[in-house]
mmCIF file with all atom_site columns, C-alpha atoms in Angstrom:
data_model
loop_
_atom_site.group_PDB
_atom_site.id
_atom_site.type_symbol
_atom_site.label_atom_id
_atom_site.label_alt_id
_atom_site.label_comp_id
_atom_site.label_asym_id
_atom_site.label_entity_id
_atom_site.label_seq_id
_atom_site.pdbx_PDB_ins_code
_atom_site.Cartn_x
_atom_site.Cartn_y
_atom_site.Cartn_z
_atom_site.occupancy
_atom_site.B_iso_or_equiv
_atom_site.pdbx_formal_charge
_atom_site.auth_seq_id
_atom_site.auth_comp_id
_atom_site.auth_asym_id
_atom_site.auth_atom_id
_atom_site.pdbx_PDB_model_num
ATOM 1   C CA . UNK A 1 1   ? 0.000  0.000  0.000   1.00 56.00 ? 1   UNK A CA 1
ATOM 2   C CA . UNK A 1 2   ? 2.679  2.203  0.895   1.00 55.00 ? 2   UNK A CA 1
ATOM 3   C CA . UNK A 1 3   ? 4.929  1.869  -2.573  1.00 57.00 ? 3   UNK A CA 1
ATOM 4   C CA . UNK A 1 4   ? 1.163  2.512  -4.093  1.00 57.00 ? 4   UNK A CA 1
ATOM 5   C CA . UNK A 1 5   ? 1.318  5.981  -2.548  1.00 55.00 ? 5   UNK A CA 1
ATOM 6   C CA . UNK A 1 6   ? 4.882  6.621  -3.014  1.00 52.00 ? 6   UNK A CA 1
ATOM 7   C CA . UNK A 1 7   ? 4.165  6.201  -7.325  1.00 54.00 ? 7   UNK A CA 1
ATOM 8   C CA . UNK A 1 8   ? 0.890  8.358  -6.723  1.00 54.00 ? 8   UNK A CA 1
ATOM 9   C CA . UNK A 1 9   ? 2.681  10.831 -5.257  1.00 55.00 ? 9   UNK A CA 1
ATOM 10  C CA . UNK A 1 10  ? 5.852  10.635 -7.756  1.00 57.00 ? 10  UNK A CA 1
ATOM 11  C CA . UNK A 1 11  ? 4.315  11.071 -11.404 1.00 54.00 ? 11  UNK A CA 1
ATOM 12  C CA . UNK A 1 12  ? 2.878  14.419 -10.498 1.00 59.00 ? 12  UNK A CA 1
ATOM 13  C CA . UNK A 1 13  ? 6.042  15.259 -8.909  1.00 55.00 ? 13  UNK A CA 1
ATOM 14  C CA . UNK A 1 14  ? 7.663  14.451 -12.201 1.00 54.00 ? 14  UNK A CA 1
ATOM 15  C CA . UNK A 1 15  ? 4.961  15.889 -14.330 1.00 51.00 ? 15  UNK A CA 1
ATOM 16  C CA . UNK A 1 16  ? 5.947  19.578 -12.339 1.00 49.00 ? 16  UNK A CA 1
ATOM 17  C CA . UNK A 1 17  ? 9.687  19.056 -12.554 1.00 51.00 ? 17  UNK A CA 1
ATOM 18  C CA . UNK A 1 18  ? 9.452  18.399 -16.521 1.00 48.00 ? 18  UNK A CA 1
ATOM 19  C CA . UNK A 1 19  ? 7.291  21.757 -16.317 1.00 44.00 ? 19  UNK A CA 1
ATOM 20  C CA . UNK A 1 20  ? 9.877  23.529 -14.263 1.00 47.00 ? 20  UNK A CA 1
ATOM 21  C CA . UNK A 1 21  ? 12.858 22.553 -16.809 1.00 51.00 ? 21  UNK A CA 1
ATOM 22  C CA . UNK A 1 22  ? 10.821 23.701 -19.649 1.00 45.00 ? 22  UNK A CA 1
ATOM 23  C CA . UNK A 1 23  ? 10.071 26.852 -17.934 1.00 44.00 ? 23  UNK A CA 1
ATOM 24  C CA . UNK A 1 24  ? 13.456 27.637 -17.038 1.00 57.00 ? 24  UNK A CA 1
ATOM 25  C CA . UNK A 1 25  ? 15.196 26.212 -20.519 1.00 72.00 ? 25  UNK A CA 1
ATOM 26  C CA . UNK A 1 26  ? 14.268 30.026 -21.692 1.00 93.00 ? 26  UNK A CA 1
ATOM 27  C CA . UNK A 1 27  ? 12.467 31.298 -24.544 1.00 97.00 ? 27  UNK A CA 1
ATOM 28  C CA . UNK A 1 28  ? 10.621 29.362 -26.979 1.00 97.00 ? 28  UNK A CA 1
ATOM 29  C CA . UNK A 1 29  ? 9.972  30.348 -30.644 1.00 97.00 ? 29  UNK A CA 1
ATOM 30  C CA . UNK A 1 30  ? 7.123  29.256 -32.819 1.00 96.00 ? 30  UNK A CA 1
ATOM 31  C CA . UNK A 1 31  ? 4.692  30.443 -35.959 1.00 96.00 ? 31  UNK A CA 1
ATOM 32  C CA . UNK A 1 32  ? 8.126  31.626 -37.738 1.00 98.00 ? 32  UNK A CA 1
ATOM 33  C CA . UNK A 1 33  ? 7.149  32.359 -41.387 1.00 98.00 ? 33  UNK A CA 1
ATOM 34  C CA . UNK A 1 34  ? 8.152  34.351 -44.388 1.00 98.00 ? 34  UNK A CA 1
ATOM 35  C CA . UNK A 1 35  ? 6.168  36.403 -47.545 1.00 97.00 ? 35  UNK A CA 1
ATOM 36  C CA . UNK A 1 36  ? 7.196  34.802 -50.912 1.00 97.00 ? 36  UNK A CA 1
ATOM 37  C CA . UNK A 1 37  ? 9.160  37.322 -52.995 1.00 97.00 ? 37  UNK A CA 1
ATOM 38  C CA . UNK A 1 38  ? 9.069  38.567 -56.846 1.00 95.00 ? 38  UNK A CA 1
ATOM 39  C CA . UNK A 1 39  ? 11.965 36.917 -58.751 1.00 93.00 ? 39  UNK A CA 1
ATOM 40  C CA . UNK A 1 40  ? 14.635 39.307 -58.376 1.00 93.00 ? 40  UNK A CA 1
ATOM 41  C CA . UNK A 1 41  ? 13.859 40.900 -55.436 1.00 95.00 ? 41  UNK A CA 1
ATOM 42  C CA . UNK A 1 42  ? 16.861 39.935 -52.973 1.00 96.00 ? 42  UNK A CA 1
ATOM 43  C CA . UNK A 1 43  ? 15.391 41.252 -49.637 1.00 97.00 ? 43  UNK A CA 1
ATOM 44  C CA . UNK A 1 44  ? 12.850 39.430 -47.429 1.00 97.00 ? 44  UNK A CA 1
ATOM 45  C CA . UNK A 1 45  ? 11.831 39.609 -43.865 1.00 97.00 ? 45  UNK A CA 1
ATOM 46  C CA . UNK A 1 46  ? 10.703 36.865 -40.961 1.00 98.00 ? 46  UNK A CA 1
ATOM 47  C CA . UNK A 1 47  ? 7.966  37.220 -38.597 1.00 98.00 ? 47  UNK A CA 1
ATOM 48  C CA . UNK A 1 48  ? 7.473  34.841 -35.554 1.00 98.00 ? 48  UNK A CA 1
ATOM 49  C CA . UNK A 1 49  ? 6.309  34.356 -32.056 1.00 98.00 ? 49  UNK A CA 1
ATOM 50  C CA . UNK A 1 50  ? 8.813  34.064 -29.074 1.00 98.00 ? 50  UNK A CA 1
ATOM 51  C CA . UNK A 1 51  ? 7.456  33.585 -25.803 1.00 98.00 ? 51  UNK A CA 1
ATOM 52  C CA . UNK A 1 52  ? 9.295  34.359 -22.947 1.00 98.00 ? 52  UNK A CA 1
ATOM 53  C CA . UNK A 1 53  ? 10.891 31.268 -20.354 1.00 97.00 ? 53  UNK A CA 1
ATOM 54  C CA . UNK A 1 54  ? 10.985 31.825 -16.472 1.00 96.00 ? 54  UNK A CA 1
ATOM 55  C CA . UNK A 1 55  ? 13.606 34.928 -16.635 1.00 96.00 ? 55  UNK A CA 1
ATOM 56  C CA . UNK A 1 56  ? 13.803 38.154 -19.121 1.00 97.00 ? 56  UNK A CA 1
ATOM 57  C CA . UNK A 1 57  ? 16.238 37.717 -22.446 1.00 98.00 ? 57  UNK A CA 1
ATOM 58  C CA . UNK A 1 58  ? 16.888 39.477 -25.084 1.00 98.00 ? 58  UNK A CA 1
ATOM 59  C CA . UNK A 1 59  ? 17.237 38.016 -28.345 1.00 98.00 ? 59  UNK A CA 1
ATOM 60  C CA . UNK A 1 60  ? 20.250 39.501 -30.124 1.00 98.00 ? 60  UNK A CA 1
ATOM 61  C CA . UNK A 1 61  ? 20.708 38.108 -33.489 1.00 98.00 ? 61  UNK A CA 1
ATOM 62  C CA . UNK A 1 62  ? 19.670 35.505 -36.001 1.00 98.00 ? 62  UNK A CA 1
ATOM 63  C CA . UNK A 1 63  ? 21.513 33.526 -39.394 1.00 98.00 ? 63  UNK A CA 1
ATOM 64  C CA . UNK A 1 64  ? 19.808 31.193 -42.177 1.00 98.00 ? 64  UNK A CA 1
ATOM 65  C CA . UNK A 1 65  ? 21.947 29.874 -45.248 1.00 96.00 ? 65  UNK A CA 1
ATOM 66  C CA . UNK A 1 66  ? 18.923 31.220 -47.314 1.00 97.00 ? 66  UNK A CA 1
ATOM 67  C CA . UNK A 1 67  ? 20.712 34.498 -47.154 1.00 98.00 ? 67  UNK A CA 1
ATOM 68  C CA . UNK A 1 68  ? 24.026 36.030 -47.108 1.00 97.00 ? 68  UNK A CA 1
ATOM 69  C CA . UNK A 1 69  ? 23.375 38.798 -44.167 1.00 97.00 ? 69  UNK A CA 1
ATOM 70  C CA . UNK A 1 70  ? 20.051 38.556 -41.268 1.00 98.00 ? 70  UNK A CA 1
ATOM 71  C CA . UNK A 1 71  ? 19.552 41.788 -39.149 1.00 97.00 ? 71  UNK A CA 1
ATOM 72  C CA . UNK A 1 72  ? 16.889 42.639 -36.657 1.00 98.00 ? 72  UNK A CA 1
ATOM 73  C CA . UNK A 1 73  ? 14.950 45.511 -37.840 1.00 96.00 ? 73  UNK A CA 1
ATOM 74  C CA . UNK A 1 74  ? 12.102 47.602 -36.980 1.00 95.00 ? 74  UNK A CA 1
ATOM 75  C CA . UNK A 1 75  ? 9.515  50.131 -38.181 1.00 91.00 ? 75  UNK A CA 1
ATOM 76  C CA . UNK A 1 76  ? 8.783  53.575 -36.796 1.00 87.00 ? 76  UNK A CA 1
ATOM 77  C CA . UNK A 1 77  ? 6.258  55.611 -38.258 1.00 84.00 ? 77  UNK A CA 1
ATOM 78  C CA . UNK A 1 78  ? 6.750  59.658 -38.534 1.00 84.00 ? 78  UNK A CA 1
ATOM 79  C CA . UNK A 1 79  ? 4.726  61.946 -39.774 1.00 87.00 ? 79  UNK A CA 1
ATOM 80  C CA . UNK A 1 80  ? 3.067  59.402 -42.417 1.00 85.00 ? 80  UNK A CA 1
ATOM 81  C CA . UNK A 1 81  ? 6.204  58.451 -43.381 1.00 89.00 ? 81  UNK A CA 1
ATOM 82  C CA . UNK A 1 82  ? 7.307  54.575 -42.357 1.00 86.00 ? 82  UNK A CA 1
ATOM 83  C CA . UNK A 1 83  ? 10.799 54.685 -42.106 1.00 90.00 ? 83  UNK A CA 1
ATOM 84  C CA . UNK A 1 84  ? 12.953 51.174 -41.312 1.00 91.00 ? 84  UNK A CA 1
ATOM 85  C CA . UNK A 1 85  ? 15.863 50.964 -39.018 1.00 92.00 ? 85  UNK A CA 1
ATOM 86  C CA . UNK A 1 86  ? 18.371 47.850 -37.572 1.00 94.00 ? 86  UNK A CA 1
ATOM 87  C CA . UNK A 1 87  ? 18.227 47.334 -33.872 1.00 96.00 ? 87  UNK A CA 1
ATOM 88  C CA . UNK A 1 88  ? 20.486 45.878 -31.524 1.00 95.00 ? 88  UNK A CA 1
ATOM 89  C CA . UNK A 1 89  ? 18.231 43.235 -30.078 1.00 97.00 ? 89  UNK A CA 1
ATOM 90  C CA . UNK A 1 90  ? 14.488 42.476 -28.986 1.00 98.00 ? 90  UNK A CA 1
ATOM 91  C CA . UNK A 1 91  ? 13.423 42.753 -25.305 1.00 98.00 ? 91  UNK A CA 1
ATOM 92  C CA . UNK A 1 92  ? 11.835 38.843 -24.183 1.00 98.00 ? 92  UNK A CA 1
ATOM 93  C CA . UNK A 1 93  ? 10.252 39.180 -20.867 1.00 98.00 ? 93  UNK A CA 1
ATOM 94  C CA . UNK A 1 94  ? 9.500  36.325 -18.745 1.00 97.00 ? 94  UNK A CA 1
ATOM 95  C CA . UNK A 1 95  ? 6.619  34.467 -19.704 1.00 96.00 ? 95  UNK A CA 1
ATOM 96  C CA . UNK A 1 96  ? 5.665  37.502 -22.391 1.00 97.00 ? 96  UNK A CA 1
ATOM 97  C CA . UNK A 1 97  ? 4.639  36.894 -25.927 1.00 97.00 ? 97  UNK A CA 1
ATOM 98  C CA . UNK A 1 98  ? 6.767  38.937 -28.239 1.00 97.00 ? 98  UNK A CA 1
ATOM 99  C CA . UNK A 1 99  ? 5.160  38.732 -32.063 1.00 97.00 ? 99  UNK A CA 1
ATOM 100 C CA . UNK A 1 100 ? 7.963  39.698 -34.874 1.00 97.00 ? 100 UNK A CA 1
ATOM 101 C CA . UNK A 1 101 ? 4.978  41.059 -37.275 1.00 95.00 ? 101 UNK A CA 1
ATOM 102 C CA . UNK A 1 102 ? 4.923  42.614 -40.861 1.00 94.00 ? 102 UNK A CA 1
ATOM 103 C CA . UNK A 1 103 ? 4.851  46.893 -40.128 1.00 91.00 ? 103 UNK A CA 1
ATOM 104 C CA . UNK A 1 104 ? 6.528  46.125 -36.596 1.00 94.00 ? 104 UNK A CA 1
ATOM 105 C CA . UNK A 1 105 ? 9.546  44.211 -35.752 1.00 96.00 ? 105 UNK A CA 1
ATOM 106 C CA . UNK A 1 106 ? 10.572 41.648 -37.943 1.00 97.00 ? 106 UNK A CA 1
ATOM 107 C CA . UNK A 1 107 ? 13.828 39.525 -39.041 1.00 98.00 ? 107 UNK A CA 1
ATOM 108 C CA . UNK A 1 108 ? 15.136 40.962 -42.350 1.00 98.00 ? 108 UNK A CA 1
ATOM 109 C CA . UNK A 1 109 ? 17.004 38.344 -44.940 1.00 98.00 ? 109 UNK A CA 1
ATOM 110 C CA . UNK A 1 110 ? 19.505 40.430 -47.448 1.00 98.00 ? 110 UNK A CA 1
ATOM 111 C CA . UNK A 1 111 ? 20.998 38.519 -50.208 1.00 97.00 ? 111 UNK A CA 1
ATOM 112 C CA . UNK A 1 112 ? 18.418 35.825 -50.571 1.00 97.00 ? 112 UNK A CA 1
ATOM 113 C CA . UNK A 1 113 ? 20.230 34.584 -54.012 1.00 92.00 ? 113 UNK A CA 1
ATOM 114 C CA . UNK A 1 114 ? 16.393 33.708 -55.125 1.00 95.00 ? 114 UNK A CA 1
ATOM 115 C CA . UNK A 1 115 ? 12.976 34.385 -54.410 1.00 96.00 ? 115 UNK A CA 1
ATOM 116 C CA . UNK A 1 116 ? 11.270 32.666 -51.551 1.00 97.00 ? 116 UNK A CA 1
ATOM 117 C CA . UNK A 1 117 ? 8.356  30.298 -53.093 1.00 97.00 ? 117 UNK A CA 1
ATOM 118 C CA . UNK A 1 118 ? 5.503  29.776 -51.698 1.00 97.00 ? 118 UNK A CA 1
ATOM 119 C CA . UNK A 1 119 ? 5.313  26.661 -49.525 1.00 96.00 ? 119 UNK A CA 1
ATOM 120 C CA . UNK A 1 120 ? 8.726  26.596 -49.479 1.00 96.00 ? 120 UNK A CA 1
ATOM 121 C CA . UNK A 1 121 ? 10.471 25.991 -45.806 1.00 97.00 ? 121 UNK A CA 1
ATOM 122 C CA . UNK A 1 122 ? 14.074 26.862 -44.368 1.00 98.00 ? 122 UNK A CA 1
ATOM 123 C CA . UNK A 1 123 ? 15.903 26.697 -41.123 1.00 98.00 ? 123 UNK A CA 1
ATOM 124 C CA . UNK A 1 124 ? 16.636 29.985 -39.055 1.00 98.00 ? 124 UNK A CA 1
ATOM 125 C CA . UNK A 1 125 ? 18.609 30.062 -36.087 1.00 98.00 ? 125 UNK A CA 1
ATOM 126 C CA . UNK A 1 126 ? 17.811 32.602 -33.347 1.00 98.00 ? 126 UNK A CA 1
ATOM 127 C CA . UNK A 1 127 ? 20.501 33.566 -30.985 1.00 98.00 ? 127 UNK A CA 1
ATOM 128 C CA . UNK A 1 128 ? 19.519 34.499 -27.355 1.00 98.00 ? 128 UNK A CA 1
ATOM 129 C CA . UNK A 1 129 ? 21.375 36.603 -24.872 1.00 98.00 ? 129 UNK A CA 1
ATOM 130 C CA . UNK A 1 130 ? 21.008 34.049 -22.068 1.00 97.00 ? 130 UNK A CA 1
ATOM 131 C CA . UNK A 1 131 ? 19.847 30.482 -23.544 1.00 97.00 ? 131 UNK A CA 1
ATOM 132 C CA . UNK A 1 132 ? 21.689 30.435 -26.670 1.00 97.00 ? 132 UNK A CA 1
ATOM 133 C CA . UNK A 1 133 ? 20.396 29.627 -29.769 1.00 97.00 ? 133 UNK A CA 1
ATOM 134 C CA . UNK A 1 134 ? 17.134 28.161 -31.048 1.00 96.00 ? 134 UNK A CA 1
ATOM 135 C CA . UNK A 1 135 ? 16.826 26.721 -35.085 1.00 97.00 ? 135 UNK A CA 1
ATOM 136 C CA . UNK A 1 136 ? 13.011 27.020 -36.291 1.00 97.00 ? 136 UNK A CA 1
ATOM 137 C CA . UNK A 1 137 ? 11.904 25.642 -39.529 1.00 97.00 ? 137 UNK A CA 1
ATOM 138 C CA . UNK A 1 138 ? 10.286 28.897 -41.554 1.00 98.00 ? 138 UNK A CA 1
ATOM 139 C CA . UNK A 1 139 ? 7.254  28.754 -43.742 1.00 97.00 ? 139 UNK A CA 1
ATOM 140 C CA . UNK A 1 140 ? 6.952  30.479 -47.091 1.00 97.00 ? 140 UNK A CA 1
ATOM 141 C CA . UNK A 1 141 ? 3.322  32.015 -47.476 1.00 97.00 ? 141 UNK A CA 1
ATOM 142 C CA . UNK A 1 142 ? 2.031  33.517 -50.326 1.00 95.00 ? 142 UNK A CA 1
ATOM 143 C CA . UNK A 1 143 ? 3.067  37.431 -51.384 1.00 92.00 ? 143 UNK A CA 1
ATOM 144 C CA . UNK A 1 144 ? -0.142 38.649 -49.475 1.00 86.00 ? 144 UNK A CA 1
ATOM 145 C CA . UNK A 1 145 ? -0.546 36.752 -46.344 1.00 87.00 ? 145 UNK A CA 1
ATOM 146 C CA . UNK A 1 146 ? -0.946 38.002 -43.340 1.00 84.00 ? 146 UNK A CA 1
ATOM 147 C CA . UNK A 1 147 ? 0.718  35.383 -41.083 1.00 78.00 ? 147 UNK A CA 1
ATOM 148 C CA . UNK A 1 148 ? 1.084  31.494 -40.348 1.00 74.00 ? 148 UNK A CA 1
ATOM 149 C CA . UNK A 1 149 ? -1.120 29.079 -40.667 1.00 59.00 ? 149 UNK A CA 1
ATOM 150 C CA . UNK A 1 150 ? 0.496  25.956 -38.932 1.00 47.00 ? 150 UNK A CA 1
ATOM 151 C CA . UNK A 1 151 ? 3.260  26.283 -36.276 1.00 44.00 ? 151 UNK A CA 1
ATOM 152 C CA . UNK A 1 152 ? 6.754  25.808 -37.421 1.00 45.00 ? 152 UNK A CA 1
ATOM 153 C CA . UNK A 1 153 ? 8.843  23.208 -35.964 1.00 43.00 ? 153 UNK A CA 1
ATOM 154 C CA . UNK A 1 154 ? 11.168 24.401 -33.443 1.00 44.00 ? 154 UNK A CA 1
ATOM 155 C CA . UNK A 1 155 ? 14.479 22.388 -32.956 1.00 43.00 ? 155 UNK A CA 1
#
């Protein structure tokens, strides 16, 4: 009787531990995706979902083989006038949801080679400040979407 309480008492235990290592394993990044391009056009931008682990981070930079450079960029608005600028890194609070969106923060790809195709899917690796990197598979929608439609696989 006694071992029977011990196991009842041990699975949750292990169910909250497995929770508590996920928690603290830091950010997690999903919904990454990408607008197919006109052939020619060189320049392309990822948006994505990060949500936030048990403490703050900041993600600072991120690299594909799709192209040859990958900045963090923003848009500000002035005036009428939408104007877009490299940043240094985006803020991840704790347990936050932080959406990378077309008109707002986003991941721009420079020197894509070719276009991005619909359907299409590539790896990106996202670089933390505190937990290190994260690859995510990104999905090529078509030239007008307006975001995912499937979560991307995060490795």
């Amino acid at each position: 009787m006694t071992s029977r309480i011990g196991s009842l008492l041990v699975v949750p235990l292990l169910g909250l531990l497995a929770t508590l290592a996920a928690a603290a394993a830091g950010p997690t990044v999903e919904q990454a995706w990408a607008r197919a391009t006109p052939p020619g056009v060189d320049v392309g931008a990822v948006y994505l979902t990060i949500i936030g682990g048990s403490t703050d981070d900041r993600l600072t930079s991120a690299a594909t083989t799709r192209a040859s450079m990958v900045h963090l960029h923003t848009v500000e608005e002035s005036g009428g006038v939408a104007k877009m600028r490299a940043i240094e890194g985006i803020a991840v609070p704790a347990g936050k949801r932080v959406v990378l969106a077309p008109k707002g923060t986003h991941i721009m790809l420079m020197g894509l080679g070719r276009a991005l195709v619909p359907g299409e899917k590539f790896p990106l690796t996202v670089r933390f400040e505190k937990a290190g990197e994260r690859t995510v598979d990104v999905v090529v929608r078509p030239a007008g979407a307006d975001g995912p439609t499937a979560s991307a696989a995060v490795r």
